[in-house]
Tab-separated table of C-alpha atoms in Angstrom:
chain	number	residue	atom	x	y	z
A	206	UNK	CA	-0.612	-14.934	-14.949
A	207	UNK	CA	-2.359	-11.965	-12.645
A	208	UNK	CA	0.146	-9.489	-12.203
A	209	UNK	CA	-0.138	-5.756	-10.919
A	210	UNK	CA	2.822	-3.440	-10.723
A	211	UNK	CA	2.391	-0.357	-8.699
A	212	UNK	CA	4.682	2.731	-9.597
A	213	UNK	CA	4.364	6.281	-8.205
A	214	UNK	CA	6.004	6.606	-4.781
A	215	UNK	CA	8.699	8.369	-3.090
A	216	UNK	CA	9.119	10.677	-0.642
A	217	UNK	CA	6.837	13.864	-0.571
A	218	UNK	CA	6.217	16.843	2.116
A	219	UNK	CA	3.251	17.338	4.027
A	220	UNK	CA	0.635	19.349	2.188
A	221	UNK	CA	1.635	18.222	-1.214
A	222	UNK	CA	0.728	15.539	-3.608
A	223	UNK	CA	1.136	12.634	-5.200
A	224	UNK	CA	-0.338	9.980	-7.795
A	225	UNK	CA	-0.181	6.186	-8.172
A	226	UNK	CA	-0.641	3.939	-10.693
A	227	UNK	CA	-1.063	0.356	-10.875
A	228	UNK	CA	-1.003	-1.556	-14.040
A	229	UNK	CA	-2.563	-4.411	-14.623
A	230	UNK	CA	-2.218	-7.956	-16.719
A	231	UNK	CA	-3.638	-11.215	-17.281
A	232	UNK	CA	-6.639	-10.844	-16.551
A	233	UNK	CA	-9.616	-8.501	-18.285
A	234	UNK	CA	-8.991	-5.557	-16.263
A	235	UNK	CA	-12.047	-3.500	-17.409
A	236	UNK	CA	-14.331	-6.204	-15.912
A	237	UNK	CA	-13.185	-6.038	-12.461
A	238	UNK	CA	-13.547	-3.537	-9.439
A	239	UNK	CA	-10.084	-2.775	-7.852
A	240	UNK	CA	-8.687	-0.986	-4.560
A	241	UNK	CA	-6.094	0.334	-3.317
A	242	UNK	CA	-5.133	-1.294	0.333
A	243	UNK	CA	-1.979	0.441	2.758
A	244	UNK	CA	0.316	-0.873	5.636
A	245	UNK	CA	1.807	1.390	7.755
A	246	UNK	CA	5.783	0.523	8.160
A	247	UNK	CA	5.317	-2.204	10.777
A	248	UNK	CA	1.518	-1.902	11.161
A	249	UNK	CA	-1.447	-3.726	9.966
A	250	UNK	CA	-3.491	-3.515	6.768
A	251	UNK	CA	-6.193	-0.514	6.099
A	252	UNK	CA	-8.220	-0.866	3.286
A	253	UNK	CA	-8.085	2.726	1.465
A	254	UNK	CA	-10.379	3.011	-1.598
A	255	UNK	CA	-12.494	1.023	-3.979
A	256	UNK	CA	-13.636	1.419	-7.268
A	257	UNK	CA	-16.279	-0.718	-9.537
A	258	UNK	CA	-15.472	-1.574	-12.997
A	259	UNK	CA	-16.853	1.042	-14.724
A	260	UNK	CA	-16.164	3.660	-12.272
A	261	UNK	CA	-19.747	4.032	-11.413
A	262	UNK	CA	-19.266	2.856	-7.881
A	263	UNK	CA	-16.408	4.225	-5.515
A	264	UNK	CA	-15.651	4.568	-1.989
A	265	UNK	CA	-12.966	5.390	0.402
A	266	UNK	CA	-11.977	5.058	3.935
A	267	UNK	CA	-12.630	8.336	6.547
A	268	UNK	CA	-9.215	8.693	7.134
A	269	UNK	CA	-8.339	9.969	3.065
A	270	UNK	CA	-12.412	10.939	2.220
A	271	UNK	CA	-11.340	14.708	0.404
A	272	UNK	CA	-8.199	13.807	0.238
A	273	UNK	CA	-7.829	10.851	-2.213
A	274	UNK	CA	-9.122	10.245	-5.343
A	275	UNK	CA	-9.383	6.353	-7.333
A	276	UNK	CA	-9.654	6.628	-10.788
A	277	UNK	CA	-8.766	4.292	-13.497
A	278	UNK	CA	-8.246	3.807	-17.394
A	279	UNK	CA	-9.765	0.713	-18.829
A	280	UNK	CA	-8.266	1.026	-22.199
A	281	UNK	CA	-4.793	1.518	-20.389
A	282	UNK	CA	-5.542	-0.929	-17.877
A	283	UNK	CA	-4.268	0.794	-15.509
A	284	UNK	CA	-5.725	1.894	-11.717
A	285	UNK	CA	-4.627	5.299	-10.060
A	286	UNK	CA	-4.633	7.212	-6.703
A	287	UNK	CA	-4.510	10.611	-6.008
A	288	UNK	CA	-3.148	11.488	-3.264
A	289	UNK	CA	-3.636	15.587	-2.184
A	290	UNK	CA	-2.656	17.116	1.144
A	291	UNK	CA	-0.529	14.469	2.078
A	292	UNK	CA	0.252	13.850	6.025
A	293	UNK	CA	2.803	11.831	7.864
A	294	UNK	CA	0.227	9.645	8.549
A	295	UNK	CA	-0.555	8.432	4.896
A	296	UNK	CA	3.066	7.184	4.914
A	297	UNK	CA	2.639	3.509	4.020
A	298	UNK	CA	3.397	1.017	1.443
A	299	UNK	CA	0.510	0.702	-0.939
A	300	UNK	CA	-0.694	-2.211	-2.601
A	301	UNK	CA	-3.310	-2.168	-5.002
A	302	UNK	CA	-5.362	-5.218	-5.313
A	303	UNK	CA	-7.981	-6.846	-7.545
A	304	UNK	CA	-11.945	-6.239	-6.677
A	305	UNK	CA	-12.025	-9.509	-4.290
A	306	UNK	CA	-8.480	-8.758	-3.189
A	307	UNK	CA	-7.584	-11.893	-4.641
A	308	UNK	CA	-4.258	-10.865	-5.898
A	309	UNK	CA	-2.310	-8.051	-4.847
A	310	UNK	CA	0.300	-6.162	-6.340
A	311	UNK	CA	4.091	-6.117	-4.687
A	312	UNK	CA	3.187	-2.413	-3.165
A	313	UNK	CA	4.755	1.128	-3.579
A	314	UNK	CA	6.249	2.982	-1.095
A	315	UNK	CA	4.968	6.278	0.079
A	316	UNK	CA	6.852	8.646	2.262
A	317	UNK	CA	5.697	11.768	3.878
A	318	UNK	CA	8.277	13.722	5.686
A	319	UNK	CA	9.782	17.603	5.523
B	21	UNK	CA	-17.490	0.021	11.023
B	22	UNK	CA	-17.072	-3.904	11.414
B	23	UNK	CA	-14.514	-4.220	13.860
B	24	UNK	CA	-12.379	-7.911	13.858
B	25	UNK	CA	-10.424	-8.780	16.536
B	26	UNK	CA	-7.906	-11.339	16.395
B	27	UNK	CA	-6.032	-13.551	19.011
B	28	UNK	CA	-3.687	-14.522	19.814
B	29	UNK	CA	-1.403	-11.619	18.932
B	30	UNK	CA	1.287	-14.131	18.276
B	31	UNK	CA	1.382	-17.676	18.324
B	32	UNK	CA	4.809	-20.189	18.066
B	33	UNK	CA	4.261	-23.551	16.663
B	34	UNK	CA	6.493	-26.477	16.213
B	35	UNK	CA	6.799	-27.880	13.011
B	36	UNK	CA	3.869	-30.864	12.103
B	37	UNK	CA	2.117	-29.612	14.808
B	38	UNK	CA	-1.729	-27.589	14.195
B	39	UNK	CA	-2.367	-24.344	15.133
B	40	UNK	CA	-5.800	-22.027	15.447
B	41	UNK	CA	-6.313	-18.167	15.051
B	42	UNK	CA	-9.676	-16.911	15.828
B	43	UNK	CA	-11.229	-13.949	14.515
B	44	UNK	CA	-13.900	-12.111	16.324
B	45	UNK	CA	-16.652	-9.750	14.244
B	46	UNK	CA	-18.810	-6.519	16.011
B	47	UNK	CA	-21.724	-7.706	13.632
B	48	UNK	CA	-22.456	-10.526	11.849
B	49	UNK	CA	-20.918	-11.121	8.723
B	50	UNK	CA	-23.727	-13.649	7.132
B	51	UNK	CA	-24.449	-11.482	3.906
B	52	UNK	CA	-28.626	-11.238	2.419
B	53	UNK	CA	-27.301	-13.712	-0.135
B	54	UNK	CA	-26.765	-16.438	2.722
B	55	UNK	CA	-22.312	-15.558	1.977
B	56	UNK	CA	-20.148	-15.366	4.885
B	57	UNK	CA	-18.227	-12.651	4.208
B	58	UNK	CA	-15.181	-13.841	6.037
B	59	UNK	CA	-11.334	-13.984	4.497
B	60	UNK	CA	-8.042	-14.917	5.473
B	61	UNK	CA	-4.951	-13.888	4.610
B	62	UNK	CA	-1.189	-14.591	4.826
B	63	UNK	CA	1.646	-12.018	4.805
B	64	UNK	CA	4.612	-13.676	4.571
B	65	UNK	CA	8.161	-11.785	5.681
B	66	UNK	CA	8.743	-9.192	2.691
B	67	UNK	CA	5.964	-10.379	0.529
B	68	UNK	CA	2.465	-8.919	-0.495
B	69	UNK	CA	-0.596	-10.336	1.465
B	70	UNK	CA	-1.641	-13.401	-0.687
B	71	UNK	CA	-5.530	-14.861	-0.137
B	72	UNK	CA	-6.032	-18.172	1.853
B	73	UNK	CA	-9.523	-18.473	2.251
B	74	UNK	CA	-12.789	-17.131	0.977
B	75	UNK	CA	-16.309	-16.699	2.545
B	76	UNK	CA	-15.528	-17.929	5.602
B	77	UNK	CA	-14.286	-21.903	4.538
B	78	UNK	CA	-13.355	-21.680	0.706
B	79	UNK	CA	-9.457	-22.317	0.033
B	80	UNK	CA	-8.289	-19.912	-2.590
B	81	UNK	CA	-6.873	-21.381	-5.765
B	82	UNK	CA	-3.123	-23.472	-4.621
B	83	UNK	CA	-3.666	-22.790	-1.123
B	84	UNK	CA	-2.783	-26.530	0.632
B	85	UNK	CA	-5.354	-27.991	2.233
B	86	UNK	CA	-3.473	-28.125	5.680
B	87	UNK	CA	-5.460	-24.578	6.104
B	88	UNK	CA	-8.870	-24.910	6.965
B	89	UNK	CA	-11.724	-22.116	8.801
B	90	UNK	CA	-14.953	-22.105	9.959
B	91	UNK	CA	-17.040	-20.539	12.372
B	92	UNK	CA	-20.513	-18.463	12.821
B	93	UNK	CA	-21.915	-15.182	12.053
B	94	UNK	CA	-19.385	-13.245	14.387
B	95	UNK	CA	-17.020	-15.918	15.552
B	96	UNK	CA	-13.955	-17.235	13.183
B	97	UNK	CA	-11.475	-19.875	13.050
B	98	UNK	CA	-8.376	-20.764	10.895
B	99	UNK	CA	-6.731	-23.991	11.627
B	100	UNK	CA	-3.271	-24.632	9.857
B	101	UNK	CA	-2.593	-28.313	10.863
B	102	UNK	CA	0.615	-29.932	10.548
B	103	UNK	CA	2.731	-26.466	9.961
B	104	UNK	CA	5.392	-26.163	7.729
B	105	UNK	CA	8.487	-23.243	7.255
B	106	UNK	CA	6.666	-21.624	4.441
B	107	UNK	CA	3.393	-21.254	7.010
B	108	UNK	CA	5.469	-18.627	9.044
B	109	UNK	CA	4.323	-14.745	8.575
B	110	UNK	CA	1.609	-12.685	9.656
B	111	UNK	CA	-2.802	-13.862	9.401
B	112	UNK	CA	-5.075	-11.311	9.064
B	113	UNK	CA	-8.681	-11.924	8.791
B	114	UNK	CA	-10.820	-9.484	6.628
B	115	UNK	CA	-14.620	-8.920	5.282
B	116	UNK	CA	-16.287	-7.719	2.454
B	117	UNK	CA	-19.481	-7.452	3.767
B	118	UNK	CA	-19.862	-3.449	3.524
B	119	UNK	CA	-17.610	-0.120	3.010
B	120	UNK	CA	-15.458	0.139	4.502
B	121	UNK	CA	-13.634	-2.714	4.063
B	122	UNK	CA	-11.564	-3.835	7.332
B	123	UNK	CA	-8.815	-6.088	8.290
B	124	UNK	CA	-8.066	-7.684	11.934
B	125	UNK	CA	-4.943	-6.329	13.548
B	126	UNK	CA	-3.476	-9.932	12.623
B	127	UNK	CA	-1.933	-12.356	14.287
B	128	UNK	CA	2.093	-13.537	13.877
B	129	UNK	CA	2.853	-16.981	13.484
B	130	UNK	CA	6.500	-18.302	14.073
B	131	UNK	CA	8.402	-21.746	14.657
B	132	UNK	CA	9.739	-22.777	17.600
């Protein structure tokens, strides 16, 4: 069974940071591309970053370009985000999701707030 | 960026009866590999997004076959006929046709 369990979230002030992970099983994580997908507390769903599965290939929305970074450990088949100079507008529950978003995790909560 | 646009906003079915959602692209969505790059998804209350259909008309492994889509290059359909409980929650359409990726604002389906 596909399963991926995000972990990382909480509440965080403006300007700082912040790092997700997502950790993936039953499948073979190193041959698939992965993103990471948000929704806004009672909003829609924006697609956030993608990355290939061998991290050659990677590419992120406008709205977190120089801000966010995807990164992820095949041998610890696990998928990260990191998240710098956080905004109020980044808060959002985050889902990471496998390369043809055809399963998603249950999502992590991120808060930004003073 | 591919902008989709969905409608209705909301839509209120009775139970065994069909409903549509359309999904309308800015630019087509027909791939160089002949792919319509065209997915649906359902959010149900509390839950992740799970997929529903693939390149445009392709039901996604244990999706029922009540759910059906087609279309064109820029115009979309999903048709849920005879609509059950478990149908209720939120459609979005999406493609994967370029970066960056983008969703419709999606469409909320309830029971009357």
């Amino acid at each position: 069974e596909v399963q991926l369990v995000e972990s990382g979230g909480g509440l965080v002030q403006p300007g700082r940071s912040l790092k997700l992970s997502c950790v993936a099983s039953g499948f073979t994580f190193s041959n698939y591309g992965m993103n990471w997908i948000r929704q806004a507390p009672g909003k829609g769903l924006e697609w956030v970053a993608y990355i290939s599965s061998g991290s050659s290939y990677i590419y992120y929305a406008e709205t977190v370009k120089g801000r966010f970074t995807i990164s992820r450990d095949n041998a610890k088949n696990t998928l990260y985000l990191q998240m710098t100079s956080l905004r109020s507008e980044d808060t959002a529950l985050y889902y990471c999701a496998r390369g043809s978003m055809d399963y998603w995790g249950q999502g992590v909560m991120v808060t930004v707030s003073s | 960026d591919i902008v989709l646009t969905q409608a209705p906003l909301s839509v209120s079915v009775t139970p065994g009866e069909s409903a549509s959602i359309s999904c309308r692209s800015s630019k087509s969505l027909l791939s160089s590999k002949g792919i319509t790059s065209l997915y649906w998804y359902l959010q149900r209350p509390g839950k992740s997004p799970q997929l529903l259909i693939y390149q445009m008309s392709n039901l996604a492994s244990g999706v029922p076959d009540r759910f059906s889509s087609s279309g064109s290059e820029t115009d979309f359909t999903l048709k849920i006929s005879k609509v059950e409980t478990e149908d209720v929650g939120v459609y979005y359409c999406g493609h994967r046709l370029e970066y960056p990726r983008t969703f419709g604002g999606g469409t909320k389906l309830e029971l009357k």
